[in-house]
Amino acid sequence: GYADRAYPGLIRGILYAAGDYNQDLFARAILAEVGSTYNRLQEAENGARLFANVLASMLADIRISPDMPDPNARGAQRFASRRGWQGVGILLALVVSGFAIYLIVNEEGYQRVVALFDTLGDSWNRLRRQLRRRA
C-alpha cells in the first residue's frame, strides 16, 4: 500500500502461488522480483532503487525524500516495531531465567560465577584506584 502511495504503478501486484522459493525458511520472508522480460535493464534498476526507498522508509519509519508520503500514516509500522522489541524482551528474559536455573541447579557453576564477579570487582577497583592516582 505504501509503495502505491509513494510511486503509483511501481508494484504490479502480488502473485500468490503454490511454490516455495526460500520464503518458507523464515516466517516473514518475502520474494521481490524486479523487472521482467518486458523491461530494459535500466528500467529494472530504476524500479529496484524505488523499491529500496519504499522498503527503507517502511523499516526505518522515515521519508527518504520530501516528496514521499508519510510511511507511518496508519501506525502499523510502529506497532510492528513494538512487537519486535517485545520479542527481544521475551527472549532476553528466557535467557536470564535459564542462566538463573542453571546456577541454582549447578553448585559448581554458581561458585564459578561468584568467583568471576569477585575477579571483575577486584579489577574494577584496581582500575578506579589507578584513575584516581592519575587525576
mmCIF file of N, CA, C and O in Angstrom, residues 25-110:
data_model
loop_
_atom_site.group_PDB
_atom_site.id
_atom_site.type_symbol
_atom_site.label_atom_id
_atom_site.label_comp_id
_atom_site.label_asym_id
_atom_site.label_seq_id
_atom_site.Cartn_x
_atom_site.Cartn_y
_atom_site.Cartn_z
ATOM 1 N N LEU A 25 11.629 -20.558 4.714
ATOM 2 C CA LEU A 25 12.684 -20.671 5.707
ATOM 3 C C LEU A 25 12.470 -19.731 6.893
ATOM 4 O O LEU A 25 12.934 -20.000 7.990
ATOM 5 N N PHE A 26 11.771 -18.626 6.674
ATOM 6 C CA PHE A 26 11.512 -17.647 7.714
ATOM 7 C C PHE A 26 10.056 -17.227 7.654
ATOM 8 O O PHE A 26 9.480 -17.110 6.571
ATOM 9 N N ALA A 27 9.473 -16.939 8.800
ATOM 10 C CA ALA A 27 8.051 -16.610 8.862
ATOM 11 C C ALA A 27 7.712 -15.317 8.123
ATOM 12 O O ALA A 27 6.640 -15.177 7.577
ATOM 13 N N ARG A 28 8.627 -14.359 8.089
ATOM 14 C CA ARG A 28 8.326 -13.070 7.472
ATOM 15 C C ARG A 28 9.166 -12.827 6.219
ATOM 16 O O ARG A 28 9.423 -11.685 5.854
ATOM 17 N N ALA A 29 9.569 -13.870 5.555
ATOM 18 C CA ALA A 29 10.371 -13.721 4.338
ATOM 19 C C ALA A 29 9.483 -13.340 3.161
ATOM 20 O O ALA A 29 8.328 -13.727 3.083
ATOM 21 N N ILE A 30 10.044 -12.545 2.266
ATOM 22 C CA ILE A 30 9.328 -12.183 1.047
ATOM 23 C C ILE A 30 10.251 -12.415 -0.137
ATOM 24 O O ILE A 30 11.468 -12.479 0.002
ATOM 25 N N LEU A 31 9.647 -12.565 -1.270
ATOM 26 C CA LEU A 31 10.392 -12.677 -2.515
ATOM 27 C C LEU A 31 9.987 -11.495 -3.374
ATOM 28 O O LEU A 31 8.811 -11.328 -3.685
ATOM 29 N N ALA A 32 10.927 -10.652 -3.722
ATOM 30 C CA ALA A 32 10.646 -9.490 -4.562
ATOM 31 C C ALA A 32 11.407 -9.670 -5.872
ATOM 32 O O ALA A 32 12.630 -9.738 -5.883
ATOM 33 N N GLU A 33 10.690 -9.765 -6.947
ATOM 34 C CA GLU A 33 11.305 -9.882 -8.259
ATOM 35 C C GLU A 33 11.236 -8.525 -8.934
ATOM 36 O O GLU A 33 10.181 -7.883 -8.964
ATOM 37 N N VAL A 34 12.341 -8.095 -9.477
ATOM 38 C CA VAL A 34 12.438 -6.773 -10.085
ATOM 39 C C VAL A 34 12.627 -6.943 -11.582
ATOM 40 O O VAL A 34 13.547 -7.618 -12.025
ATOM 41 N N GLY A 35 11.736 -6.314 -12.333
ATOM 42 C CA GLY A 35 11.841 -6.376 -13.788
ATOM 43 C C GLY A 35 11.309 -7.682 -14.348
ATOM 44 O O GLY A 35 10.964 -8.610 -13.625
ATOM 45 N N SER A 36 11.206 -7.714 -15.668
ATOM 46 C CA SER A 36 10.749 -8.921 -16.357
ATOM 47 C C SER A 36 11.355 -8.912 -17.761
ATOM 48 O O SER A 36 12.179 -8.055 -18.086
ATOM 49 N N THR A 37 10.911 -9.830 -18.566
ATOM 50 C CA THR A 37 11.411 -9.863 -19.941
ATOM 51 C C THR A 37 10.896 -8.689 -20.751
ATOM 52 O O THR A 37 11.386 -8.422 -21.846
ATOM 53 N N TYR A 38 9.927 -7.970 -20.226
ATOM 54 C CA TYR A 38 9.359 -6.817 -20.919
ATOM 55 C C TYR A 38 10.033 -5.503 -20.520
ATOM 56 O O TYR A 38 9.654 -4.449 -20.999
ATOM 57 N N ASN A 39 11.004 -5.561 -19.588
ATOM 58 C CA ASN A 39 11.697 -4.355 -19.136
ATOM 59 C C ASN A 39 13.134 -4.336 -19.649
ATOM 60 O O ASN A 39 13.764 -5.381 -19.799
ATOM 61 N N ARG A 40 13.630 -3.142 -19.845
ATOM 62 C CA ARG A 40 15.050 -2.972 -20.119
ATOM 63 C C ARG A 40 15.777 -3.022 -18.781
ATOM 64 O O ARG A 40 15.178 -2.809 -17.720
ATOM 65 N N LEU A 41 17.090 -3.252 -18.838
ATOM 66 C CA LEU A 41 17.896 -3.328 -17.626
ATOM 67 C C LEU A 41 17.796 -2.035 -16.828
ATOM 68 O O LEU A 41 17.630 -2.055 -15.602
ATOM 69 N N GLN A 42 17.885 -0.888 -17.486
ATOM 70 C CA GLN A 42 17.813 0.399 -16.798
ATOM 71 C C GLN A 42 16.470 0.572 -16.086
ATOM 72 O O GLN A 42 16.409 1.084 -14.966
ATOM 73 N N GLU A 43 15.381 0.116 -16.685
ATOM 74 C CA GLU A 43 14.062 0.207 -16.052
ATOM 75 C C GLU A 43 14.013 -0.656 -14.793
ATOM 76 O O GLU A 43 13.468 -0.237 -13.756
ATOM 77 N N ALA A 44 14.588 -1.852 -14.883
ATOM 78 C CA ALA A 44 14.617 -2.735 -13.711
ATOM 79 C C ALA A 44 15.472 -2.134 -12.598
ATOM 80 O O ALA A 44 15.104 -2.191 -11.418
ATOM 81 N N GLU A 45 16.603 -1.545 -12.944
ATOM 82 C CA GLU A 45 17.461 -0.923 -11.934
ATOM 83 C C GLU A 45 16.757 0.270 -11.278
ATOM 84 O O GLU A 45 16.843 0.453 -10.064
ATOM 85 N N ASN A 46 16.072 1.074 -12.075
ATOM 86 C CA ASN A 46 15.322 2.197 -11.511
ATOM 87 C C ASN A 46 14.216 1.701 -10.579
ATOM 88 O O ASN A 46 13.996 2.261 -9.505
ATOM 89 N N GLY A 47 13.523 0.652 -10.981
ATOM 90 C CA GLY A 47 12.491 0.073 -10.131
ATOM 91 C C GLY A 47 13.058 -0.465 -8.828
ATOM 92 O O GLY A 47 12.447 -0.321 -7.762
ATOM 93 N N ALA A 48 14.240 -1.079 -8.899
ATOM 94 C CA ALA A 48 14.877 -1.600 -7.686
ATOM 95 C C ALA A 48 15.230 -0.462 -6.734
ATOM 96 O O ALA A 48 15.059 -0.583 -5.515
ATOM 97 N N ARG A 49 15.721 0.659 -7.265
ATOM 98 C CA ARG A 49 16.036 1.816 -6.419
ATOM 99 C C ARG A 49 14.774 2.356 -5.738
ATOM 100 O O ARG A 49 14.783 2.667 -4.540
ATOM 101 N N LEU A 50 13.706 2.477 -6.491
ATOM 102 C CA LEU A 50 12.458 2.976 -5.908
ATOM 103 C C LEU A 50 11.933 2.021 -4.843
ATOM 104 O O LEU A 50 11.466 2.438 -3.777
ATOM 105 N N PHE A 51 12.005 0.719 -5.121
ATOM 106 C CA PHE A 51 11.550 -0.265 -4.140
ATOM 107 C C PHE A 51 12.429 -0.210 -2.888
ATOM 108 O O PHE A 51 11.935 -0.341 -1.768
ATOM 109 N N ALA A 52 13.730 0.008 -3.056
ATOM 110 C CA ALA A 52 14.629 0.138 -1.903
ATOM 111 C C ALA A 52 14.237 1.351 -1.065
ATOM 112 O O ALA A 52 14.276 1.299 0.170
ATOM 113 N N ASN A 53 13.842 2.444 -1.720
ATOM 114 C CA ASN A 53 13.373 3.621 -0.980
ATOM 115 C C ASN A 53 12.130 3.288 -0.158
ATOM 116 O O ASN A 53 12.016 3.680 0.999
ATOM 117 N N VAL A 54 11.209 2.565 -0.769
ATOM 118 C CA VAL A 54 9.975 2.179 -0.075
ATOM 119 C C VAL A 54 10.303 1.284 1.119
ATOM 120 O O VAL A 54 9.819 1.502 2.234
ATOM 121 N N LEU A 55 11.141 0.291 0.904
ATOM 122 C CA LEU A 55 11.497 -0.646 1.968
ATOM 123 C C LEU A 55 12.216 0.071 3.109
ATOM 124 O O LEU A 55 11.886 -0.121 4.278
ATOM 125 N N ALA A 56 13.179 0.931 2.769
ATOM 126 C CA ALA A 56 13.904 1.679 3.803
ATOM 127 C C ALA A 56 12.969 2.604 4.564
ATOM 128 O O ALA A 56 13.074 2.729 5.789
ATOM 129 N N SER A 57 12.048 3.246 3.855
ATOM 130 C CA SER A 57 11.099 4.136 4.526
ATOM 131 C C SER A 57 10.230 3.374 5.506
ATOM 132 O O SER A 57 9.975 3.831 6.618
ATOM 133 N N MET A 58 9.759 2.204 5.113
ATOM 134 C CA MET A 58 8.886 1.424 5.982
ATOM 135 C C MET A 58 9.651 0.862 7.179
ATOM 136 O O MET A 58 9.145 0.884 8.303
ATOM 137 N N LEU A 59 10.859 0.372 6.965
ATOM 138 C CA LEU A 59 11.607 -0.240 8.062
ATOM 139 C C LEU A 59 12.138 0.795 9.044
ATOM 140 O O LEU A 59 12.151 0.571 10.245
ATOM 141 N N ALA A 60 12.594 1.944 8.536
ATOM 142 C CA ALA A 60 13.164 2.967 9.408
ATOM 143 C C ALA A 60 12.145 4.011 9.835
ATOM 144 O O ALA A 60 12.453 4.869 10.646
ATOM 145 N N ASP A 61 10.941 3.956 9.258
ATOM 146 C CA ASP A 61 9.875 4.901 9.580
ATOM 147 C C ASP A 61 10.312 6.340 9.307
ATOM 148 O O ASP A 61 10.115 7.232 10.114
ATOM 149 N N ILE A 62 10.966 6.541 8.155
ATOM 150 C CA ILE A 62 11.404 7.879 7.751
ATOM 151 C C ILE A 62 11.046 8.099 6.295
ATOM 152 O O ILE A 62 10.776 7.162 5.562
ATOM 153 N N ARG A 63 11.062 9.339 5.887
ATOM 154 C CA ARG A 63 10.873 9.676 4.480
ATOM 155 C C ARG A 63 12.241 9.763 3.825
ATOM 156 O O ARG A 63 13.094 10.517 4.266
ATOM 157 N N ILE A 64 12.444 9.015 2.769
ATOM 158 C CA ILE A 64 13.715 9.055 2.048
ATOM 159 C C ILE A 64 13.845 10.373 1.293
ATOM 160 O O ILE A 64 14.906 10.945 1.200
ATOM 161 N N SER A 65 12.757 10.865 0.751
ATOM 162 C CA SER A 65 12.761 12.155 0.074
ATOM 163 C C SER A 65 11.502 12.918 0.485
ATOM 164 O O SER A 65 10.490 12.315 0.845
ATOM 165 N N PRO A 66 11.546 14.249 0.435
ATOM 166 C CA PRO A 66 10.408 15.035 0.919
ATOM 167 C C PRO A 66 9.121 14.822 0.127
ATOM 168 O O PRO A 66 8.035 15.056 0.649
ATOM 169 N N ASP A 67 9.220 14.387 -1.124
ATOM 170 C CA ASP A 67 8.001 14.210 -1.915
ATOM 171 C C ASP A 67 7.306 12.874 -1.657
ATOM 172 O O ASP A 67 6.237 12.624 -2.195
ATOM 173 N N MET A 68 7.896 12.031 -0.823
ATOM 174 C CA MET A 68 7.259 10.753 -0.483
ATOM 175 C C MET A 68 6.247 10.966 0.632
ATOM 176 O O MET A 68 6.415 11.838 1.481
ATOM 177 N N PRO A 69 5.178 10.156 0.653
ATOM 178 C CA PRO A 69 4.198 10.281 1.745
ATOM 179 C C PRO A 69 4.764 9.775 3.065
ATOM 180 O O PRO A 69 5.791 9.103 3.101
ATOM 181 N N ASP A 70 4.083 10.116 4.142
ATOM 182 C CA ASP A 70 4.477 9.663 5.475
ATOM 183 C C ASP A 70 4.341 8.147 5.544
ATOM 184 O O ASP A 70 3.261 7.610 5.328
ATOM 185 N N PRO A 71 5.429 7.430 5.851
ATOM 186 C CA PRO A 71 5.342 5.964 5.864
ATOM 187 C C PRO A 71 4.510 5.424 7.012
ATOM 188 O O PRO A 71 4.033 4.307 6.967
ATOM 189 N N ASN A 72 4.320 6.195 8.053
ATOM 190 C CA ASN A 72 3.602 5.707 9.224
ATOM 191 C C ASN A 72 2.225 6.351 9.336
ATOM 192 O O ASN A 72 1.787 6.700 10.412
ATOM 193 N N ALA A 73 1.559 6.508 8.223
ATOM 194 C CA ALA A 73 0.257 7.179 8.224
ATOM 195 C C ALA A 73 -0.769 6.447 9.074
ATOM 196 O O ALA A 73 -1.627 7.052 9.679
ATOM 197 N N ARG A 74 -0.684 5.147 9.149
ATOM 198 C CA ARG A 74 -1.689 4.366 9.898
ATOM 199 C C ARG A 74 -1.151 3.786 11.194
ATOM 200 O O ARG A 74 -1.851 3.099 11.897
ATOM 201 N N GLY A 75 0.139 3.992 11.499
ATOM 202 C CA GLY A 75 0.711 3.486 12.745
ATOM 203 C C GLY A 75 1.044 2.011 12.722
ATOM 204 O O GLY A 75 1.438 1.457 13.728
ATOM 205 N N ALA A 76 0.910 1.357 11.588
ATOM 206 C CA ALA A 76 1.158 -0.085 11.530
ATOM 207 C C ALA A 76 2.624 -0.405 11.770
ATOM 208 O O ALA A 76 2.953 -1.387 12.420
ATOM 209 N N GLN A 77 3.513 0.437 11.262
ATOM 210 C CA GLN A 77 4.935 0.168 11.420
ATOM 211 C C GLN A 77 5.350 0.283 12.881
ATOM 212 O O GLN A 77 6.127 -0.510 13.375
ATOM 213 N N ARG A 78 4.827 1.283 13.569
ATOM 214 C CA ARG A 78 5.170 1.446 14.980
ATOM 215 C C ARG A 78 4.720 0.227 15.773
ATOM 216 O O ARG A 78 5.407 -0.248 16.668
ATOM 217 N N PHE A 79 3.542 -0.298 15.454
ATOM 218 C CA PHE A 79 3.038 -1.492 16.127
ATOM 219 C C PHE A 79 3.959 -2.679 15.858
ATOM 220 O O PHE A 79 4.302 -3.423 16.764
ATOM 221 N N ALA A 80 4.380 -2.845 14.608
ATOM 222 C CA ALA A 80 5.262 -3.957 14.259
ATOM 223 C C ALA A 80 6.595 -3.825 14.981
ATOM 224 O O ALA A 80 7.151 -4.812 15.458
ATOM 225 N N SER A 81 7.107 -2.613 15.091
ATOM 226 C CA SER A 81 8.367 -2.391 15.782
ATOM 227 C C SER A 81 8.230 -2.728 17.263
ATOM 228 O O SER A 81 9.110 -3.343 17.853
ATOM 229 N N ARG A 82 7.121 -2.336 17.866
ATOM 230 C CA ARG A 82 6.885 -2.632 19.279
ATOM 231 C C ARG A 82 6.823 -4.140 19.487
ATOM 232 O O ARG A 82 7.364 -4.664 20.455
ATOM 233 N N ARG A 83 6.163 -4.845 18.561
ATOM 234 C CA ARG A 83 6.085 -6.304 18.676
ATOM 235 C C ARG A 83 7.479 -6.928 18.588
ATOM 236 O O ARG A 83 7.764 -7.892 19.277
ATOM 237 N N GLY A 84 8.327 -6.364 17.758
ATOM 238 C CA GLY A 84 9.695 -6.872 17.648
ATOM 239 C C GLY A 84 10.458 -6.709 18.948
ATOM 240 O O GLY A 84 11.156 -7.623 19.402
ATOM 241 N N TRP A 85 10.332 -5.538 19.590
ATOM 242 C CA TRP A 85 11.012 -5.310 20.859
ATOM 243 C C TRP A 85 10.432 -6.192 21.959
ATOM 244 O O TRP A 85 11.162 -6.620 22.858
ATOM 245 N N GLN A 86 9.134 -6.469 21.894
ATOM 246 C CA GLN A 86 8.554 -7.389 22.867
ATOM 247 C C GLN A 86 9.178 -8.769 22.718
ATOM 248 O O GLN A 86 9.474 -9.439 23.708
ATOM 249 N N GLY A 87 9.391 -9.195 21.484
ATOM 250 C CA GLY A 87 10.030 -10.488 21.242
ATOM 251 C C GLY A 87 11.452 -10.524 21.780
ATOM 252 O O GLY A 87 11.880 -11.521 22.376
ATOM 253 N N VAL A 88 12.187 -9.434 21.595
ATOM 254 C CA VAL A 88 13.549 -9.356 22.129
ATOM 255 C C VAL A 88 13.521 -9.436 23.652
ATOM 256 O O VAL A 88 14.335 -10.139 24.265
ATOM 257 N N GLY A 89 12.570 -8.730 24.263
ATOM 258 C CA GLY A 89 12.458 -8.763 25.721
ATOM 259 C C GLY A 89 12.132 -10.149 26.243
ATOM 260 O O GLY A 89 12.709 -10.595 27.240
ATOM 261 N N ILE A 90 11.235 -10.835 25.570
ATOM 262 C CA ILE A 90 10.880 -12.201 25.986
ATOM 263 C C ILE A 90 12.077 -13.122 25.846
ATOM 264 O O ILE A 90 12.363 -13.925 26.737
ATOM 265 N N LEU A 91 12.804 -13.002 24.737
ATOM 266 C CA LEU A 91 13.983 -13.843 24.533
ATOM 267 C C LEU A 91 15.028 -13.566 25.604
ATOM 268 O O LEU A 91 15.614 -14.506 26.161
ATOM 269 N N LEU A 92 15.259 -12.299 25.915
ATOM 270 C CA LEU A 92 16.222 -11.945 26.953
ATOM 271 C C LEU A 92 15.793 -12.501 28.312
ATOM 272 O O LEU A 92 16.618 -13.031 29.062
ATOM 273 N N ALA A 93 14.507 -12.410 28.624
ATOM 274 C CA ALA A 93 14.004 -12.946 29.892
ATOM 275 C C ALA A 93 14.204 -14.455 29.961
ATOM 276 O O ALA A 93 14.567 -14.996 31.011
ATOM 277 N N LEU A 94 13.983 -15.142 28.850
ATOM 278 C CA LEU A 94 14.182 -16.590 28.827
ATOM 279 C C LEU A 94 15.648 -16.957 29.042
ATOM 280 O O LEU A 94 15.972 -17.902 29.778
ATOM 281 N N VAL A 95 16.550 -16.207 28.431
ATOM 282 C CA VAL A 95 17.980 -16.485 28.590
ATOM 283 C C VAL A 95 18.407 -16.255 30.032
ATOM 284 O O VAL A 95 19.109 -17.085 30.632
ATOM 285 N N VAL A 96 17.982 -15.133 30.618
ATOM 286 C CA VAL A 96 18.340 -14.834 32.004
ATOM 287 C C VAL A 96 17.739 -15.880 32.939
ATOM 288 O O VAL A 96 18.407 -16.362 33.866
ATOM 289 N N SER A 97 16.499 -16.277 32.690
ATOM 290 C CA SER A 97 15.861 -17.303 33.525
ATOM 291 C C SER A 97 16.595 -18.636 33.410
ATOM 292 O O SER A 97 16.821 -19.310 34.415
ATOM 293 N N GLY A 98 16.955 -19.002 32.208
ATOM 294 C CA GLY A 98 17.695 -20.249 32.012
ATOM 295 C C GLY A 98 19.029 -20.223 32.732
ATOM 296 O O GLY A 98 19.441 -21.214 33.349
ATOM 297 N N PHE A 99 19.725 -19.087 32.666
ATOM 298 C CA PHE A 99 21.001 -18.954 33.360
ATOM 299 C C PHE A 99 20.808 -19.045 34.871
ATOM 300 O O PHE A 99 21.585 -19.701 35.564
ATOM 301 N N ALA A 100 19.756 -18.421 35.383
ATOM 302 C CA ALA A 100 19.484 -18.471 36.824
ATOM 303 C C ALA A 100 19.176 -19.896 37.260
ATOM 304 O O ALA A 100 19.660 -20.353 38.299
ATOM 305 N N ILE A 101 18.384 -20.602 36.486
ATOM 306 C CA ILE A 101 18.062 -22.001 36.819
ATOM 307 C C ILE A 101 19.326 -22.851 36.801
ATOM 308 O O ILE A 101 19.542 -23.703 37.672
ATOM 309 N N TYR A 102 20.198 -22.605 35.826
ATOM 310 C CA TYR A 102 21.466 -23.341 35.746
ATOM 311 C C TYR A 102 22.282 -23.111 37.016
ATOM 312 O O TYR A 102 22.844 -24.049 37.580
ATOM 313 N N LEU A 103 22.336 -21.865 37.476
ATOM 314 C CA LEU A 103 23.110 -21.567 38.678
ATOM 315 C C LEU A 103 22.496 -22.201 39.919
ATOM 316 O O LEU A 103 23.215 -22.652 40.815
ATOM 317 N N ILE A 104 21.168 -22.250 39.976
ATOM 318 C CA ILE A 104 20.508 -22.850 41.130
ATOM 319 C C ILE A 104 20.762 -24.354 41.177
ATOM 320 O O ILE A 104 21.031 -24.929 42.232
ATOM 321 N N VAL A 105 20.707 -24.987 40.016
ATOM 322 C CA VAL A 105 20.861 -26.439 39.950
ATOM 323 C C VAL A 105 22.321 -26.862 40.068
ATOM 324 O O VAL A 105 22.637 -27.880 40.671
ATOM 325 N N ASN A 106 23.226 -26.089 39.567
ATOM 326 C CA ASN A 106 24.628 -26.471 39.475
ATOM 327 C C ASN A 106 25.454 -25.670 40.470
ATOM 328 O O ASN A 106 25.763 -24.505 40.235
ATOM 329 N N GLU A 107 25.847 -26.287 41.571
ATOM 330 C CA GLU A 107 26.612 -25.608 42.618
ATOM 331 C C GLU A 107 27.980 -25.156 42.112
ATOM 332 O O GLU A 107 28.424 -24.053 42.390
ATOM 333 N N GLU A 108 28.629 -25.985 41.318
ATOM 334 C CA GLU A 108 29.954 -25.631 40.796
ATOM 335 C C GLU A 108 29.861 -24.424 39.857
ATOM 336 O O GLU A 108 30.703 -23.524 39.889
ATOM 337 N N GLY A 109 28.848 -24.395 39.045
ATOM 338 C CA GLY A 109 28.643 -23.254 38.152
ATOM 339 C C GLY A 109 28.399 -21.978 38.932
ATOM 340 O O GLY A 109 28.902 -20.909 38.572
ATOM 341 N N TYR A 110 27.649 -22.082 40.020
ATOM 342 C CA TYR A 110 27.378 -20.925 40.864
ATOM 343 C C TYR A 110 28.681 -20.389 41.455
ATOM 344 O O TYR A 110 28.923 -19.188 41.460
#
